[in-house]
Coordinates of C-alpha atoms in Angstrom, one line a residue:
Chain A
M1 CA 74.4 42.7 133.0
N2 CA 71.5 42.9 130.7
I3 CA 69.0 40.7 132.5
M4 CA 70.0 42.3 135.8
F5 CA 69.2 45.7 134.2
W6 CA 65.8 44.6 133.0
I7 CA 64.9 43.2 136.4
L8 CA 65.9 46.4 138.2
Y9 CA 64.0 48.3 135.5
F10 CA 60.8 46.4 136.0
A11 CA 61.0 46.6 139.8
L12 CA 61.7 50.4 139.7
L13 CA 58.9 50.9 137.2
Y14 CA 56.4 48.9 139.5
I15 CA 57.4 51.0 142.5
T16 CA 57.0 54.2 140.6
V17 CA 53.6 53.1 139.3
V18 CA 52.3 52.3 142.8
L19 CA 53.7 55.8 143.9
L20 CA 51.9 57.5 141.1
F21 CA 48.6 55.6 142.1
L22 CA 49.2 56.9 145.6
L23 CA 49.9 60.3 144.4
V24 CA 46.6 60.5 142.6
E25 CA 44.9 59.2 145.8
A26 CA 46.7 61.7 147.9
D27 CA 45.2 64.6 145.9
E28 CA 41.8 63.3 146.7
N29 CA 42.2 62.5 150.4
K30 CA 42.9 65.1 153.0
T31 CA 44.5 64.0 156.2
R32 CA 42.1 63.8 159.1
K33 CA 42.3 66.6 161.6
K34 CA 40.5 66.9 164.9
K35 CA 38.7 70.1 166.0
L36 CA 40.0 71.0 169.4
R37 CA 38.0 72.8 172.0
T38 CA 40.9 73.1 174.3
L39 CA 44.6 72.7 173.4
P40 CA 46.4 69.9 175.1
K41 CA 49.6 70.3 177.2
V42 CA 52.8 70.0 175.2
S43 CA 56.4 69.6 176.4
V44 CA 59.2 70.4 174.1
V45 CA 62.6 68.6 174.7
V46 CA 65.7 70.2 173.2
P47 CA 68.8 67.8 173.4
A48 CA 72.0 69.7 172.9
Y49 CA 75.6 68.8 172.6
N50 CA 78.0 71.6 171.9
E51 CA 75.4 73.8 170.2
E52 CA 76.5 77.2 171.3
K53 CA 76.1 78.8 167.9
T54 CA 72.5 78.0 167.4
I55 CA 70.8 76.9 170.7
G56 CA 70.0 80.5 171.6
E57 CA 68.0 81.1 168.5
T58 CA 66.3 77.8 168.8
L59 CA 65.1 78.5 172.3
K60 CA 64.0 82.0 171.2
S61 CA 61.9 80.6 168.4
L62 CA 60.3 78.3 170.9
L63 CA 59.4 81.1 173.3
K64 CA 57.8 82.9 170.4
L65 CA 55.4 80.0 169.8
D66 CA 51.8 80.9 169.5
Y67 CA 50.6 78.6 172.3
P68 CA 49.2 79.1 175.8
K69 CA 52.1 79.6 178.2
N70 CA 50.5 77.4 180.8
K71 CA 50.2 74.5 178.4
L72 CA 53.7 74.6 177.0
E73 CA 56.8 73.2 178.8
I74 CA 60.3 73.7 177.5
I75 CA 63.0 71.4 178.6
A76 CA 66.6 71.8 177.3
V77 CA 68.9 68.8 178.0
N78 CA 72.6 69.6 178.1
D79 CA 74.4 66.4 177.0
G80 CA 77.7 67.1 178.6
S81 CA 78.6 69.9 176.3
T82 CA 82.2 71.3 176.6
D83 CA 81.4 74.7 175.1
K84 CA 79.1 77.5 176.3
T85 CA 75.8 75.7 175.6
E86 CA 75.0 75.4 179.2
E87 CA 75.4 79.1 180.1
I88 CA 73.2 80.0 177.1
I89 CA 70.5 77.7 178.3
K90 CA 70.8 79.2 181.8
S91 CA 70.3 82.7 180.5
F92 CA 66.8 81.4 179.4
E93 CA 65.8 80.0 182.8
K94 CA 64.2 83.4 183.6
D95 CA 61.8 82.7 180.7
G96 CA 60.6 79.3 182.2
I97 CA 62.9 77.1 180.2
K98 CA 64.0 74.1 182.3
L99 CA 67.7 72.9 182.2
L100 CA 68.6 69.3 182.7
K101 CA 72.2 68.1 182.8
Q102 CA 73.8 64.8 182.1
K103 CA 77.2 63.4 181.1
N104 CA 77.5 62.9 177.3
R105 CA 75.4 59.9 176.6
G106 CA 73.9 60.7 173.3
K107 CA 70.6 62.0 171.9
G108 CA 68.5 59.1 172.6
A109 CA 69.4 59.3 176.3
C110 CA 68.7 63.0 176.3
L111 CA 65.3 62.5 174.9
N112 CA 64.5 59.7 177.4
R113 CA 65.6 62.0 180.2
G114 CA 63.4 64.8 179.0
L115 CA 60.5 62.3 178.6
K116 CA 60.7 61.2 182.1
V117 CA 60.4 64.9 183.3
A118 CA 57.8 66.0 180.8
K119 CA 54.3 66.7 182.0
G120 CA 52.6 67.1 178.5
E121 CA 50.3 64.7 176.9
F122 CA 52.5 65.3 173.8
V123 CA 56.2 65.6 173.7
A124 CA 57.9 67.5 170.8
C125 CA 61.6 67.1 170.1
L126 CA 63.5 69.8 168.6
D127 CA 67.2 69.5 167.5
A128 CA 69.2 72.5 168.8
D129 CA 70.0 73.4 165.2
S130 CA 66.4 73.8 164.1
F131 CA 63.8 76.5 164.5
V132 CA 60.0 76.6 164.6
E133 CA 57.6 79.2 163.3
R134 CA 55.0 81.0 165.5
D135 CA 52.1 78.8 164.3
T136 CA 54.0 75.5 163.9
L137 CA 52.8 73.7 167.1
K138 CA 49.2 75.0 166.8
N139 CA 49.0 73.7 163.2
M140 CA 50.5 70.3 164.0
I141 CA 48.6 69.3 167.1
P142 CA 45.1 68.7 165.4
Y143 CA 46.8 66.0 163.4
F144 CA 46.5 63.7 166.5
S145 CA 42.9 62.8 165.4
S146 CA 42.9 59.5 167.3
E147 CA 44.5 57.5 170.0
R148 CA 46.4 55.4 167.4
V149 CA 48.3 58.4 166.1
G150 CA 51.6 58.0 167.7
A151 CA 53.6 60.8 166.0
V152 CA 53.1 63.8 163.8
T153 CA 56.0 64.9 161.7
P154 CA 56.6 68.6 160.5
V155 CA 57.0 70.3 157.2
M156 CA 60.8 70.3 157.3
K157 CA 62.6 72.9 155.3
I158 CA 66.1 74.2 155.1
K159 CA 67.0 77.4 156.8
N160 CA 68.4 80.2 154.5
P161 CA 70.0 78.0 151.9
K162 CA 73.1 79.8 150.7
T163 CA 75.6 77.4 149.2
L164 CA 74.7 75.3 146.1
L165 CA 74.7 72.2 148.2
Q166 CA 72.2 73.7 150.6
K167 CA 70.0 74.8 147.8
I168 CA 70.1 71.3 146.4
Q169 CA 69.1 70.0 149.7
W170 CA 66.2 72.5 149.9
F171 CA 64.7 70.7 146.9
E172 CA 65.5 67.3 148.4
Y173 CA 63.6 68.2 151.6
I174 CA 60.5 69.5 149.7
L175 CA 60.3 66.4 147.5
Y176 CA 60.8 64.4 150.7
I177 CA 57.9 66.1 152.5
Y178 CA 55.6 65.3 149.5
L179 CA 56.8 61.7 149.4
K180 CA 56.0 61.2 153.1
K181 CA 52.5 62.8 152.5
I182 CA 52.0 60.1 150.0
L183 CA 53.4 57.4 152.1
E184 CA 51.3 58.5 155.1
Q185 CA 48.1 57.3 153.4
I186 CA 49.3 53.8 153.4
N187 CA 50.7 54.4 156.9
S188 CA 54.3 53.8 155.8
I189 CA 56.3 56.6 157.2
H190 CA 59.7 55.1 158.4
V191 CA 61.4 58.2 159.9
T192 CA 60.2 60.8 162.4
P193 CA 62.9 63.5 162.1
G194 CA 64.7 65.1 165.0
P195 CA 63.5 68.7 164.1
F196 CA 60.1 68.9 165.8
T197 CA 58.4 65.6 165.4
I198 CA 55.6 65.5 168.1
Y199 CA 55.1 62.3 169.9
R200 CA 52.2 61.0 172.1
R201 CA 54.0 60.6 175.3
S202 CA 52.0 57.6 176.5
A203 CA 52.7 55.8 173.3
I204 CA 56.5 56.3 173.5
L205 CA 56.6 55.2 177.1
K206 CA 54.5 52.2 176.3
I207 CA 56.9 50.9 173.6
G208 CA 59.9 51.6 175.8
G209 CA 61.2 55.1 175.1
F210 CA 64.0 55.9 172.7
D211 CA 66.8 53.5 171.8
E212 CA 69.9 55.0 173.5
T213 CA 72.2 52.8 171.4
S214 CA 70.9 53.7 168.0
I215 CA 72.8 56.1 165.9
V216 CA 69.6 57.1 164.3
E217 CA 67.1 57.2 167.1
D218 CA 64.5 59.1 165.0
Q219 CA 64.4 56.2 162.5
E220 CA 64.4 53.5 165.2
I221 CA 61.5 55.0 167.1
A222 CA 59.5 55.2 163.8
Y223 CA 60.1 51.5 163.1
R224 CA 59.0 50.7 166.7
L225 CA 55.9 52.7 166.4
Q226 CA 55.1 50.9 163.1
K227 CA 55.8 47.6 164.7
N228 CA 53.4 48.4 167.6
Q229 CA 50.8 49.4 165.0
Y230 CA 50.8 53.1 165.7
K231 CA 50.1 55.7 163.0
I232 CA 52.6 58.3 161.9
V233 CA 51.1 61.4 160.2
Q234 CA 52.7 64.0 158.1
S235 CA 51.3 67.4 158.9
E236 CA 50.3 69.7 155.9
S237 CA 51.3 72.8 157.5
G238 CA 53.7 73.7 160.4
D239 CA 57.1 74.6 159.1
V240 CA 60.3 73.9 160.9
F241 CA 63.6 75.1 159.5
T242 CA 66.8 73.3 160.0
I243 CA 70.4 74.1 159.1
A244 CA 71.8 71.8 156.3
P245 CA 75.4 70.9 155.8
R246 CA 77.2 73.6 153.8
N247 CA 79.7 71.4 152.1
I248 CA 80.3 67.8 151.0
P249 CA 82.4 66.6 154.0
N250 CA 79.8 67.8 156.5
L251 CA 77.1 66.3 154.2
Y252 CA 79.0 63.0 154.1
K253 CA 79.1 62.9 157.9
Q254 CA 75.5 63.5 158.3
R255 CA 74.3 61.2 155.5
S256 CA 76.8 58.4 156.3
R257 CA 75.3 58.3 159.8
W258 CA 71.8 58.2 158.4
F259 CA 72.5 55.5 155.8
R260 CA 74.5 53.3 158.2
G261 CA 71.6 53.8 160.6
T262 CA 69.0 52.8 158.0
I263 CA 70.8 49.5 157.2
I264 CA 71.2 48.8 160.9
T265 CA 67.6 49.6 161.7
L266 CA 66.4 47.6 158.7
Y267 CA 68.4 44.6 159.9
K268 CA 67.1 45.1 163.3
Y269 CA 63.5 44.9 162.1
R270 CA 64.1 42.5 159.3
D271 CA 61.1 40.3 160.4
M272 CA 58.8 43.2 159.3
V273 CA 59.9 42.9 155.6
F274 CA 57.3 41.2 153.6
N275 CA 55.3 40.5 156.6
R276 CA 51.6 41.0 156.1
R277 CA 51.0 41.9 159.7
Y278 CA 52.4 45.2 159.0
G279 CA 50.4 45.9 155.9
D280 CA 51.8 48.4 153.3
F281 CA 54.7 49.2 155.6
G282 CA 55.9 45.7 155.4
M283 CA 54.8 44.7 152.0
Y284 CA 55.5 47.8 150.0
Q285 CA 57.6 50.5 151.9
L286 CA 60.4 48.4 153.4
P287 CA 60.9 46.4 150.3
S288 CA 61.0 49.6 148.2
L289 CA 63.5 51.1 150.7
I290 CA 65.7 47.9 150.4
F291 CA 65.4 48.2 146.7
S292 CA 66.3 51.9 146.6
I293 CA 69.6 51.1 148.4
F294 CA 70.5 48.5 145.8
L295 CA 69.3 51.2 143.0
F296 CA 71.7 53.7 144.5
V297 CA 74.6 51.3 144.2
F298 CA 73.4 50.3 140.7
I299 CA 73.3 54.0 139.6
L300 CA 77.0 54.1 140.6
I301 CA 77.8 51.1 138.4
F302 CA 75.7 52.5 135.6
F303 CA 77.3 55.9 135.9
A304 CA 80.9 54.3 135.9
Y305 CA 80.1 51.9 133.1
Y306 CA 78.2 54.4 130.8
M307 CA 79.9 57.7 131.7
L308 CA 83.2 57.4 133.3
L309 CA 84.5 54.4 131.4
P310 CA 83.7 56.1 128.0
L311 CA 85.1 59.3 129.2
A312 CA 88.4 57.8 130.3
Q313 CA 88.6 55.9 127.0
T314 CA 88.0 59.1 125.1
I315 CA 90.5 61.0 127.0
N316 CA 93.0 58.1 126.5
R317 CA 92.4 58.2 122.8
F318 CA 92.9 61.9 122.6
A319 CA 96.1 61.5 124.5
M320 CA 97.2 59.0 121.9
V321 CA 97.1 61.6 119.1
N322 CA 98.7 64.2 121.6
F323 CA 95.3 66.1 121.6
A324 CA 95.8 67.2 118.1
I325 CA 92.1 66.3 117.3
V326 CA 90.7 66.8 114.0
I327 CA 87.0 67.0 114.0
K328 CA 84.9 66.8 110.8
P329 CA 81.4 67.2 111.8
S330 CA 79.1 66.0 109.0
V331 CA 75.3 66.2 108.9
E332 CA 75.4 62.5 107.9
Y333 CA 77.4 61.6 111.0
I334 CA 75.2 63.6 113.5
F335 CA 72.0 62.1 111.8
S336 CA 73.3 58.6 112.1
S337 CA 74.5 59.1 115.7
L338 CA 71.0 60.2 116.7
F339 CA 69.6 57.3 114.9
Y340 CA 71.8 54.8 116.8
I341 CA 71.0 56.0 120.5
D342 CA 69.9 53.1 122.6
Y343 CA 66.3 54.2 122.9
G344 CA 65.6 51.5 125.5
K345 CA 67.7 53.0 128.1
F346 CA 67.0 56.5 127.0
F347 CA 63.3 55.8 127.7
I348 CA 63.9 54.6 131.1
I349 CA 66.0 57.7 132.0
A350 CA 63.5 60.0 130.4
L351 CA 60.6 58.3 132.4
F352 CA 62.6 58.8 135.6
F353 CA 63.2 62.4 134.8
V354 CA 59.5 63.1 134.0
V355 CA 58.1 61.5 137.2
S356 CA 60.8 63.3 139.3
I357 CA 59.9 66.7 137.7
V358 CA 56.0 66.1 138.2
M359 CA 56.7 65.2 141.8
M360 CA 58.9 68.2 142.2
V361 CA 56.2 70.5 140.9
K362 CA 53.5 68.9 143.0
A363 CA 55.7 68.9 146.0
H364 CA 56.3 72.7 145.7
K365 CA 52.5 73.2 145.5
E366 CA 51.9 71.0 148.4
V367 CA 54.2 73.0 150.7
E368 CA 53.1 76.4 149.2
E369 CA 56.5 77.2 147.8
R370 CA 57.5 78.5 144.4
I371 CA 60.3 77.1 142.1
R372 CA 62.5 80.2 141.8
I373 CA 64.4 80.7 138.5
R374 CA 67.5 81.7 140.4
N375 CA 67.6 78.4 141.9
S376 CA 67.4 76.5 138.7
A377 CA 71.1 75.5 138.7
A378 CA 70.5 73.8 142.0
L379 CA 67.5 72.0 140.7
A380 CA 69.4 70.9 137.7
A381 CA 72.2 69.7 140.0
F382 CA 69.7 67.9 142.2
F383 CA 68.4 66.0 139.2
I384 CA 71.7 65.2 137.5
A385 CA 74.4 65.1 140.1
Y386 CA 73.0 64.5 143.4
Y387 CA 71.8 61.1 142.9
I388 CA 75.4 60.1 142.0
L389 CA 76.7 61.8 145.1
M390 CA 74.3 60.0 147.2
S391 CA 75.3 56.8 145.4
F392 CA 78.9 57.3 146.4
I393 CA 77.8 58.1 150.1
W394 CA 75.7 55.0 150.2
L395 CA 78.5 52.7 148.9
A396 CA 81.0 54.4 151.3
S397 CA 78.6 54.0 154.2
M398 CA 78.3 50.3 153.4
V399 CA 82.1 50.0 153.4
E400 CA 82.4 51.8 156.7
L401 CA 79.7 49.4 158.1
V402 CA 81.7 46.4 157.1
I403 CA 84.9 47.7 158.3
Y404 CA 83.6 48.7 161.7
R405 CA 81.0 46.0 162.0
N406 CA 82.2 44.9 165.4
K407 CA 81.2 48.2 166.8
W408 CA 77.5 47.7 166.0
Chain B
M1 CA 45.0 45.1 165.3
R2 CA 45.2 44.4 161.6
R3 CA 46.2 46.8 159.1
K4 CA 43.9 47.4 156.1
T5 CA 45.7 47.0 152.7
K6 CA 44.1 48.0 149.4
R7 CA 45.2 45.1 147.4
S8 CA 43.5 46.1 144.3
R9 CA 45.9 49.1 144.0
Y10 CA 48.9 46.7 143.8
F11 CA 47.4 44.3 141.3
L12 CA 46.4 47.2 139.1
A13 CA 49.7 48.8 139.4
F14 CA 51.4 45.5 138.5
F15 CA 49.0 45.3 135.4
V16 CA 49.9 48.8 134.4
T17 CA 53.6 48.1 134.9
V18 CA 53.4 45.0 132.6
V19 CA 51.6 47.0 130.0
I20 CA 54.2 49.9 130.1
F21 CA 57.0 47.3 130.0
L22 CA 55.5 45.4 127.0
L23 CA 54.9 48.7 125.2
G24 CA 58.5 49.8 125.8
F25 CA 59.6 46.3 124.6
L26 CA 57.4 46.6 121.3
L27 CA 58.9 50.1 120.9
G28 CA 62.4 48.7 121.1
L29 CA 61.6 45.9 118.6
T30 CA 60.1 48.4 116.2
I31 CA 63.0 50.8 116.5
S32 CA 65.6 48.0 115.9
S33 CA 63.7 46.7 112.9
G34 CA 63.5 50.2 111.8
K35 CA 67.2 50.5 112.0
I36 CA 67.7 47.3 109.9
E37 CA 65.2 48.6 107.4
Y38 CA 67.1 51.9 107.2
I39 CA 70.3 50.1 106.5
E40 CA 68.7 47.9 104.0
N41 CA 67.2 50.9 102.3
L42 CA 70.6 52.5 102.4
Y43 CA 72.1 49.5 100.8
K44 CA 69.3 49.2 98.1
S45 CA 69.8 52.8 97.1
Q46 CA 73.4 52.1 97.0
S47 CA 73.4 48.8 95.2
A48 CA 72.6 50.5 91.9
D49 CA 75.7 52.6 92.6
Y50 CA 77.7 49.5 93.4
E51 CA 76.6 48.0 90.0
S52 CA 77.5 51.3 88.2
L53 CA 81.0 51.0 89.8
Q54 CA 81.2 47.5 88.6
F55 CA 80.5 48.6 85.0
Q56 CA 83.0 51.4 85.3
Y57 CA 85.7 48.8 86.1
V58 CA 84.8 46.8 82.8
F59 CA 84.9 50.1 81.1
L60 CA 88.4 50.8 82.5
D61 CA 89.7 47.5 81.4
M62 CA 88.6 48.3 77.8
L63 CA 90.3 51.9 78.1
E64 CA 93.6 50.4 79.3
N65 CA 93.9 48.3 76.2
E66 CA 93.3 50.8 73.5
S67 CA 93.8 54.4 74.6
N68 CA 96.5 56.6 76.1
P69 CA 97.3 56.6 79.9
N70 CA 96.0 60.0 80.4
E71 CA 92.4 59.1 79.5
T72 CA 92.7 56.0 81.7
C73 CA 93.9 58.0 84.6
S74 CA 91.2 60.6 84.3
A75 CA 88.7 57.7 84.2
I76 CA 90.3 56.0 87.3
S77 CA 90.3 59.2 89.3
A78 CA 86.6 59.7 88.5
I79 CA 85.8 56.3 89.6
L80 CA 87.8 56.6 92.8
E81 CA 85.9 59.8 93.5
N82 CA 82.6 58.1 93.1
N83 CA 83.8 55.3 95.5
L84 CA 84.6 57.9 98.0
K85 CA 81.3 59.7 97.9
L86 CA 79.6 56.3 98.4
L87 CA 81.7 54.5 101.0
G88 CA 82.4 57.4 103.4
P89 CA 78.8 58.0 104.5
A90 CA 78.0 54.2 104.4
Q91 CA 81.0 53.7 106.9
D92 CA 79.6 56.2 109.3
K93 CA 76.3 54.5 109.5
I94 CA 77.6 51.1 109.7
E95 CA 80.0 52.1 112.5
G96 CA 77.2 53.7 114.3
Y97 CA 75.2 50.5 114.1
E98 CA 78.1 48.4 115.3
I99 CA 78.5 50.6 118.6
S100 CA 74.7 50.3 119.4
G101 CA 73.1 47.5 117.5
D102 CA 72.8 43.9 117.5
I103 CA 75.8 42.8 115.4
N104 CA 74.8 39.2 115.3
N105 CA 71.7 40.1 113.3
E106 CA 71.7 38.2 110.0
D107 CA 70.5 41.2 107.8
Y108 CA 73.2 43.3 109.3
R109 CA 75.9 40.8 108.5
I110 CA 74.8 40.5 104.9
I111 CA 74.9 44.3 104.5
K112 CA 78.3 44.4 106.2
R113 CA 79.6 41.8 103.8
K114 CA 78.5 43.7 100.7
Y115 CA 80.0 46.8 102.1
M116 CA 83.3 45.1 102.6
I117 CA 83.3 43.6 99.1
A118 CA 82.8 47.1 97.7
N119 CA 85.7 48.3 99.8
L120 CA 87.9 45.5 98.6
R121 CA 87.2 46.5 95.0
Y122 CA 88.0 50.0 95.9
W123 CA 91.3 48.9 97.3
L124 CA 92.1 47.0 94.0
L125 CA 91.3 50.2 92.0
A126 CA 93.5 52.3 94.3
E127 CA 96.5 50.0 93.7
R128 CA 95.9 50.3 90.1
S129 CA 95.6 54.1 90.2
K130 CA 98.9 54.2 91.9
E131 CA 100.5 51.8 89.3
V132 CA 99.2 53.4 86.3
C133 CA 98.8 57.1 87.1
G134 CA 101.4 57.2 89.9
S135 CA 98.8 58.9 92.3
D136 CA 100.3 60.1 95.6
M137 CA 98.2 57.8 97.8
V138 CA 98.9 55.4 100.6
S139 CA 96.5 52.5 101.4
I140 CA 96.2 50.7 104.7
I141 CA 94.1 47.6 105.2
Y142 CA 93.0 47.4 108.8
F143 CA 92.0 44.0 110.0
Y144 CA 89.9 44.1 113.4
D145 CA 87.7 42.1 115.4
Q146 CA 84.4 43.1 117.3
N147 CA 85.7 41.7 120.6
C148 CA 89.2 43.5 120.5
E149 CA 89.4 46.3 122.9
S150 CA 92.6 48.0 121.4
C151 CA 90.9 47.9 118.1
R152 CA 88.7 50.8 119.0
D153 CA 91.6 52.9 119.9
Q154 CA 93.3 51.9 116.6
G155 CA 90.2 52.8 114.6
F156 CA 90.1 56.2 116.3
I157 CA 93.8 56.8 115.4
L158 CA 93.2 55.8 111.8
S159 CA 90.2 58.0 111.5
Q160 CA 92.2 61.0 112.9
L161 CA 94.9 60.3 110.3
K162 CA 92.3 60.0 107.6
S163 CA 91.2 63.5 108.6
I164 CA 94.6 64.9 108.1
F165 CA 95.6 63.2 104.8
E166 CA 92.1 63.2 103.6
D167 CA 91.7 61.5 100.1
N168 CA 95.5 60.7 99.9
L169 CA 95.2 58.1 102.7
L170 CA 92.9 55.2 102.0
I171 CA 91.8 53.0 104.8
F172 CA 90.0 49.8 104.2
P173 CA 88.5 48.2 107.4
M174 CA 88.0 44.5 107.3
D175 CA 85.9 43.1 110.0
A176 CA 87.3 39.5 110.7
S177 CA 84.3 38.5 112.5
I178 CA 82.3 38.4 109.2
T179 CA 83.7 34.9 108.6
E180 CA 81.2 34.1 105.9
E181 CA 83.1 36.2 103.4
P182 CA 85.9 34.1 101.7
T183 CA 87.8 37.0 100.4
I184 CA 88.7 38.1 103.8
D185 CA 90.0 34.7 104.6
I186 CA 92.1 34.8 101.4
L187 CA 93.6 38.2 102.3
R188 CA 94.2 37.0 105.9
R189 CA 96.3 34.0 104.5
K190 CA 98.1 36.3 102.1
Y191 CA 99.2 38.7 104.8
K192 CA 99.4 36.1 107.7
I193 CA 96.9 37.8 109.9
Y194 CA 96.4 35.9 113.2
E195 CA 95.8 38.7 115.7
F196 CA 94.0 41.9 115.8
P197 CA 94.4 44.7 115.2
T198 CA 96.8 44.2 112.3
L199 CA 97.6 46.9 109.8
V200 CA 98.8 46.2 106.2
I201 CA 100.5 49.3 105.0
E202 CA 101.4 49.1 101.4
E203 CA 102.2 45.2 101.6
K204 CA 103.9 45.3 104.9
T205 CA 102.3 43.7 107.8
F206 CA 102.3 45.1 111.4
K207 CA 100.9 42.9 114.1
G208 CA 99.3 44.6 117.1
F209 CA 98.4 48.2 118.0
L210 CA 100.4 50.9 116.3
S211 CA 100.6 54.4 117.7
K212 CA 100.2 57.5 115.7
S213 CA 103.8 58.1 115.3
D214 CA 104.4 54.4 114.4
I215 CA 102.1 54.8 111.6
L216 CA 103.5 58.1 110.5
K217 CA 106.9 56.6 110.5
E218 CA 105.7 54.1 107.9
I219 CA 103.4 56.3 105.7
C220 CA 105.2 59.6 105.5
P221 CA 108.3 58.4 103.5
L222 CA 105.8 57.0 101.0
Y223 CA 104.4 60.4 100.1
K224 CA 105.9 62.7 97.4
K225 CA 104.1 65.6 98.8
D226 CA 105.2 67.3 102.2
Y227 CA 102.7 67.3 105.0
P228 CA 103.1 69.4 108.2
V229 CA 102.4 66.2 110.3
C230 CA 105.2 64.4 108.6
E231 CA 107.9 66.7 109.8
G232 CA 110.6 64.6 111.5
F233 CA 109.2 61.3 109.9
K234 CA 110.6 61.4 106.5

């Protein structure tokens, strides 16, 4: 247990130090943007499966985009919805939105269908539960600074976070944008999220379109772009708002799919891991990702061993004396217990928190948001409880993967 | 197309990692040697007190031979009180160290051994106090082992009882893993201790874990005074 702990600690420390190096470099380098004389033609594909509640607003947000109307094409793909999704899309046809229909075949198939019809040089995908700002597209397009840039990812934020869980995810997303900004410098972004990533159409067609069998087509396509030596760029402005799961069961459903998808995709592209051909992506990012999966499971063991077990023991002991506890707090005792804290482990946890807080503050600056006092409970929960929740979901996802392995 | 990788970044990061790691390691070493030093100082400051106790016992022997029992008793209770002041805090500190520290450390074992000897002396004195002065006290010798899981629970129950009966319940913890102290071996033979935890409540040996009510059943009848917790156990 102890040796394992120190090895993990060393690896974690190393990954963190590299990240801090990159963080300093990121402050110095600004991402290259191209000055555009004329705006290129862009097609937006909106795949929708039973999204009657949100698709109207999604399409409205697209119509409000500040972009020349003759250079913007909006295609909504109804993936065999059984609700009113199609009727709602139809009501937008007068505004120039095209409707495509197909039997339910999944998001990857929708995107490929849209891709075939699309006329734009660039194709943006927008999940039907996400919304763009007026200037999002205009801000993002200049990041296609060279032919090698295959995709530009947006600044993705949570729409109107209301529940505590949504507020926690708000912080998570902000941290994640910053992390991607850092990783972009070493060309190591491994996911191009469904809400409004813009792709170079020719690049996607060249590498064979979206994988229709993948449960995480937005991760799979990113790996494939990386494998074909395309660049993925994280834009610095261009907000997209997405609806986050309100409660834990919904969050579980979403994350479990992501996490299973991550493992499947990693397995599919395992030859890229520790492969020099893929530069930092192969040598640093993928190994770190695999390590972080182990770390999540380890956090769970750590949590069980150092928190749950002692807690259970204490409750058990209290029960032994029928909860008639006599406490005699002496200065002597408090002093000596302070003295006997395991400072080695304490130091690690403290380091972890300091780095996270620094990242969080810098991330907020990066996306021009402020940390609000009224959200401090969510921030604390993010740091303390969220990782443990994620660990549980990771473990459960692995179990699901093993149980249903024949399906993949 | 070949990707460019800045290798120097990774080497430099590795170097920094090693430095931080070693610093942390050194810090850990310093802290743990600090802990030992702290316990040693604790002992040094107490060793004069331990010697003073030793002298008090000699004085007590002399008193018993020539003066009346009243004087002897007041001397005994004074010495008992001194013991209590000394051994209580020392126990807190040693217990804290047991939970977090390296219990195979040589220095620690020596300190622990001296602490147990002091405890044994205290136990003998308590027996004498009961005999000569008829003090209303019950003593429990508690044999335990570092590796025994239920010992921790037993320890918790004993410390809870100690908080209830305060100075009238004397508990003498004996760590059987300190094998270099022969007195413990002698006691183990006398009371036939083969497993842990084992409690010796006033010369009676109880093998295995005892619950709170098990212990109350044994000790309550021994007290002259009535305690609220003892209701139903007398």
